[in-house]
Short mmCIF file of C-alpha atoms in Angstrom, two decimals:
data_model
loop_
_atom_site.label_atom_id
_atom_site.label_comp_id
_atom_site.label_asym_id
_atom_site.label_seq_id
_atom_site.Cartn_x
_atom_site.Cartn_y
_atom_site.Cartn_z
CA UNK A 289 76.85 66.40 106.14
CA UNK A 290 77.99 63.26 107.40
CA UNK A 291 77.67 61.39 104.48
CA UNK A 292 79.57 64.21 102.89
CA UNK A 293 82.69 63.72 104.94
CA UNK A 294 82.55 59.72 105.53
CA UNK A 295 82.94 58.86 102.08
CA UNK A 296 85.91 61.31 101.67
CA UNK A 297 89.07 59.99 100.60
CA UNK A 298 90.66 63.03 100.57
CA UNK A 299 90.03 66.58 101.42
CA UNK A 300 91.12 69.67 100.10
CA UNK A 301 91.35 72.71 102.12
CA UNK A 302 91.38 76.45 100.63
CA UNK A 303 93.92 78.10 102.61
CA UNK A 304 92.54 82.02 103.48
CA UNK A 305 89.52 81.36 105.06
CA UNK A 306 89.26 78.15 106.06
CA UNK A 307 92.80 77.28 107.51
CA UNK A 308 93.64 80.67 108.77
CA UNK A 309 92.50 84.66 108.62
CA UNK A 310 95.83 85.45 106.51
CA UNK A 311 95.54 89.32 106.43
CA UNK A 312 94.16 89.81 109.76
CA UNK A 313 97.58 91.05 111.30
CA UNK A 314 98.71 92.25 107.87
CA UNK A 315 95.87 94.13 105.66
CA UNK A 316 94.95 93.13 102.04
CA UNK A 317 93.77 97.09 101.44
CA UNK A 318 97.23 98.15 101.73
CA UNK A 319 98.76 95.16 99.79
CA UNK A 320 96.24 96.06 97.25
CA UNK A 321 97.66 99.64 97.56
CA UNK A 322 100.87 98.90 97.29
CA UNK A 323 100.36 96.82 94.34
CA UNK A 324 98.65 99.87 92.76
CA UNK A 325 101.51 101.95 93.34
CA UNK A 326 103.97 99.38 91.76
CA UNK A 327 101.99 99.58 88.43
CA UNK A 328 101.71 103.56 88.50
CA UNK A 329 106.27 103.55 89.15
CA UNK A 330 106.14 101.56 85.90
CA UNK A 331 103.80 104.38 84.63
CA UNK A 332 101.20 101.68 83.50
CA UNK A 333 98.35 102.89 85.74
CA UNK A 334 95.99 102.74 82.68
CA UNK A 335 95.87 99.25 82.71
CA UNK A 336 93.82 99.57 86.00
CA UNK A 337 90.07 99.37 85.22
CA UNK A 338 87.62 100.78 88.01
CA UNK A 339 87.30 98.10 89.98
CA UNK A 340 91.69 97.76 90.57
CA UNK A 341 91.39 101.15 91.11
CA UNK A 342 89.22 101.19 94.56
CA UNK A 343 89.70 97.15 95.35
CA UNK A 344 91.00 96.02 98.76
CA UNK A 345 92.02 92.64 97.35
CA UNK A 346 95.15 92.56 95.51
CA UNK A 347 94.55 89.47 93.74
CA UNK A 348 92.46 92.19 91.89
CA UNK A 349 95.05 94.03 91.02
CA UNK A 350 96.88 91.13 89.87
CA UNK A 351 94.33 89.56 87.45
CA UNK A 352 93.57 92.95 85.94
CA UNK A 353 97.03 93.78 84.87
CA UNK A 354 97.97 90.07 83.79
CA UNK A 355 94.93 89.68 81.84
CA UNK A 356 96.18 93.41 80.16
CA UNK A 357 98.94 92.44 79.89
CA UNK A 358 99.83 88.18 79.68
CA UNK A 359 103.35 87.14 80.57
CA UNK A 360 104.49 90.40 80.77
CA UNK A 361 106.92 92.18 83.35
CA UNK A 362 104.85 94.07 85.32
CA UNK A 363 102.64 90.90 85.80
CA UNK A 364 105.45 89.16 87.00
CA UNK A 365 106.38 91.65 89.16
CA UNK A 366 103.34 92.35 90.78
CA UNK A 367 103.16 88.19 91.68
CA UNK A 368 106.32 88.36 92.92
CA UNK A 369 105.48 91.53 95.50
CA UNK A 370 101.98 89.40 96.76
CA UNK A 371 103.54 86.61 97.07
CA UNK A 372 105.88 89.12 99.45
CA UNK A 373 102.88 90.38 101.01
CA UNK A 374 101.34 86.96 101.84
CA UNK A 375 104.25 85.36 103.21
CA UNK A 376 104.62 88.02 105.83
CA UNK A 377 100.81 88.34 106.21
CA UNK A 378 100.96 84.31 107.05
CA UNK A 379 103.81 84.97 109.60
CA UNK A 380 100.90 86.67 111.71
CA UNK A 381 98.05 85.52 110.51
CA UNK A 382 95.30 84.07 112.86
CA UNK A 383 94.03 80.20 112.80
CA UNK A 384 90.62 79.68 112.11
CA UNK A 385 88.55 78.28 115.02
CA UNK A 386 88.89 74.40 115.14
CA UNK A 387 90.99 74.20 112.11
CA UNK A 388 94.26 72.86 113.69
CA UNK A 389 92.31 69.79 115.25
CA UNK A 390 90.20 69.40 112.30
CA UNK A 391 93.20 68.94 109.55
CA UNK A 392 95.02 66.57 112.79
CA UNK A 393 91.92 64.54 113.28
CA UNK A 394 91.36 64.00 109.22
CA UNK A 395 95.03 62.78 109.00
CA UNK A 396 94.36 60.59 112.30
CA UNK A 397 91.27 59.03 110.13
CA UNK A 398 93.48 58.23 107.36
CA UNK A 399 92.06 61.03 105.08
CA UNK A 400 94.86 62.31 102.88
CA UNK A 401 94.83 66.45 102.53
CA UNK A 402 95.38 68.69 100.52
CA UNK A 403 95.53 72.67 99.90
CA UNK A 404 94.22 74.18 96.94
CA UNK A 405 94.36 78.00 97.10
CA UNK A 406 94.78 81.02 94.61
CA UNK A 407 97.65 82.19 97.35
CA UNK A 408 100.93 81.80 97.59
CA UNK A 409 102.14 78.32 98.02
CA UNK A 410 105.42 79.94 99.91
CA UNK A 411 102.78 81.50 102.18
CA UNK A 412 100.56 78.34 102.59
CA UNK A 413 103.67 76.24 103.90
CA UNK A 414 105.85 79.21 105.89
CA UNK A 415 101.91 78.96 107.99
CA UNK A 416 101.15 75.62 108.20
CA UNK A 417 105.07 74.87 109.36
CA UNK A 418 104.43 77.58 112.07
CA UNK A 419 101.70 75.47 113.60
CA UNK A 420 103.43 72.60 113.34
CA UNK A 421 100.53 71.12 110.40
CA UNK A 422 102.99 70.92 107.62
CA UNK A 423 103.46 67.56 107.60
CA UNK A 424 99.95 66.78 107.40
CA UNK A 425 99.93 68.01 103.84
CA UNK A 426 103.57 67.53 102.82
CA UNK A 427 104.21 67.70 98.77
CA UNK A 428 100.45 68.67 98.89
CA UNK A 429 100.29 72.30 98.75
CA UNK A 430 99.09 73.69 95.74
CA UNK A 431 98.89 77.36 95.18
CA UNK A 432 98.86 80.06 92.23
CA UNK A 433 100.84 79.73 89.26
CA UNK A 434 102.57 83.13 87.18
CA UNK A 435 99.79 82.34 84.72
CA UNK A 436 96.65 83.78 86.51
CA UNK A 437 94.42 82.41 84.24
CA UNK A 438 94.61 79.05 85.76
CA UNK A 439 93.59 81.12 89.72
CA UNK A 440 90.25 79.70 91.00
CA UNK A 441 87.20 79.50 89.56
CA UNK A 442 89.71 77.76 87.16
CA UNK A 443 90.42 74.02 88.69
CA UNK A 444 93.72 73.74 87.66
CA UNK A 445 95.13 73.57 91.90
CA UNK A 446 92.60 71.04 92.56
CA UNK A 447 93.38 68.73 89.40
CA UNK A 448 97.17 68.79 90.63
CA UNK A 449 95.74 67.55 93.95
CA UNK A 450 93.91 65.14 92.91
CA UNK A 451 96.77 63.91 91.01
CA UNK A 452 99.10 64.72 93.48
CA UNK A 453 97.32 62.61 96.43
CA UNK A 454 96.35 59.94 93.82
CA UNK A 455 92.30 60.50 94.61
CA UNK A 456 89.74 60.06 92.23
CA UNK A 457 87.02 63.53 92.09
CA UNK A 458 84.16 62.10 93.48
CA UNK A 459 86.37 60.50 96.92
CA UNK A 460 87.55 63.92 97.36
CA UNK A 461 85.47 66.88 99.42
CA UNK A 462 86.72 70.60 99.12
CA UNK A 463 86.45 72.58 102.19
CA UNK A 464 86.18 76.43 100.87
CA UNK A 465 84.95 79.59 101.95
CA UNK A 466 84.00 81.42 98.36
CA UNK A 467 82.00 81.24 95.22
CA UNK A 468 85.22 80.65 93.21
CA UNK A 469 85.70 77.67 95.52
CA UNK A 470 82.08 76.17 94.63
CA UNK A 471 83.15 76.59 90.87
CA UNK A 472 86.73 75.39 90.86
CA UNK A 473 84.80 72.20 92.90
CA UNK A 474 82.11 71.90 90.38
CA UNK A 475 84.34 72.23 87.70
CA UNK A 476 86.74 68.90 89.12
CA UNK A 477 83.80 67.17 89.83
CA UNK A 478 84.73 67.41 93.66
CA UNK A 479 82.03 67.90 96.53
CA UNK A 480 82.06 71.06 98.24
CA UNK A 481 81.38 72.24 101.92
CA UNK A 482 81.06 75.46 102.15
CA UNK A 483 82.57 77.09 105.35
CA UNK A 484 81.33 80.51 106.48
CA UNK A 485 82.71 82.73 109.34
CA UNK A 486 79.21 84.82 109.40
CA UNK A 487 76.27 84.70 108.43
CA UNK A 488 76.63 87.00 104.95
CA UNK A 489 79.40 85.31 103.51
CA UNK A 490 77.10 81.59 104.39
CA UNK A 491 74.26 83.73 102.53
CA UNK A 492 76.41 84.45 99.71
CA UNK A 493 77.60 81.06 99.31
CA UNK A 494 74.32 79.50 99.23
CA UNK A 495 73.20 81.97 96.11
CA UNK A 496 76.05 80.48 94.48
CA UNK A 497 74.46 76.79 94.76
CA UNK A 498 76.27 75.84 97.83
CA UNK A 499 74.31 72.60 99.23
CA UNK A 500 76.00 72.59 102.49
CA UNK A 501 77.35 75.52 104.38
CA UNK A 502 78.66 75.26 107.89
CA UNK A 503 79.45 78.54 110.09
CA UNK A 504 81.96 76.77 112.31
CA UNK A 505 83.94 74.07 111.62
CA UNK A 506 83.38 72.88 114.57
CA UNK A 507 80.62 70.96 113.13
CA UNK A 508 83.11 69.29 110.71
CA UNK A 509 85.59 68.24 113.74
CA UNK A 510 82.23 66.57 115.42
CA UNK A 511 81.23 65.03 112.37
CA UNK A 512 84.86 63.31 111.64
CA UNK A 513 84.84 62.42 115.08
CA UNK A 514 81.42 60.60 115.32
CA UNK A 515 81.78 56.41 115.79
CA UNK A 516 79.92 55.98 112.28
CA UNK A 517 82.57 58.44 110.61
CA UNK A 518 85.42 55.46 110.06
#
């Protein structure tokens, strides 16, 4: 792993997961729900296949009725309320163990950061400017667009972070905490460390070809701050 991180120019951090637990003081089930009943006022609940029906994430939701129906309304609509929902989820959300020191550290190394994340960029910064990190990845956040089609596994957020912070792929690492995230990675031809708050999701991450898994990033914040890391 250190040989993963030293020769990082740049890294790029998924946001839910990784920087913070986003809907632990503010449920995804019940944004899901809500989203649910905002289709069935516009009296378009047919558009929601089994799985939107009984999901408790509402990016779910979102995907299912976009990809039903593209550019449309309701879509638009339905973007508009999560992006709602995840900008006062982020106003309580909870910081992942070691993150905070972890993005401060990588800055103090010179290592330029990034976010790439299928949420809200509103939500992303209204967080990171509550604990004071914002500036760390100013003009750097890069988070879903209306067209849904371009969410992770796509890697549209990481290519306009890569061009954003001027890095080339392979002097970038991705630090994310899901499947999509491997792909998206794969797909820019960026490395990927996979981070894992138990042992099911590290499990599930490693079926999806994940080389290097950590369960605290603790182990990242030692690694940066090892003598050889500079």
């Amino acid at each position: 792993m250190y040989d993963l991180i030293s020769s990082a120019e740049c890294v790029l951090f998924d946001f839910d997961g990784p920087v913070c637990r986003l809907f632990s003081g503010h449920p995804s089930a019940g944004i899901a729900q809500r989203m649910r009943d905002l289709v069935a006022e516009h009296g378009q609940e047919r558009l929601l296949g089994e799985e939107a029906r009984s999901t408790g994430d509402p990016q779910v939701v979102l995907r299912t009725v976009a990809a039903a129906r593209p550019g449309g309304e309701l879509a638009a609509l339905l973007e508009q309320a999560l992006t709602e929902e995840e900008m006062r989820a982020a106003a309580v959300a909870r910081p992942t163990p070691y993150a905070d020191p972890l993005v401060q550290t990588l800055a103090a190394t010179g290592r330029r950061l990034a976010v790439t994340t299928n949420n809200s960029a509103r939500a992303a910064e209204l967080y990171l400017t509550g604990r004071r990190l914002a500036p760390y990845f100013s003009g750097h956040i890069h988070g879903r667009r209306p067209d849904t089609r371009l969410l992770k596994p796509h890697p549209d957020c990481l290519h306009r972070a890569l061009e954003s912070t001027g890095t080339r792929p392979e002097r970038a690492l991705m630090i994310g905490d899901s499947p999509v995230d491997l792909l998206a990675a794969g797909a820019a031809g960026v490395r990927f460390l996979g981070y894992a708050r138990n042992g099911g999701k590290a499990e599930q991450l490693r079926e999806a070809g994940a080389s290097h898994v950590v369960t605290s990033l603790q182990d990242v914040l030692t690694a940066v701050r090892t003598p050889t890391f500079g």
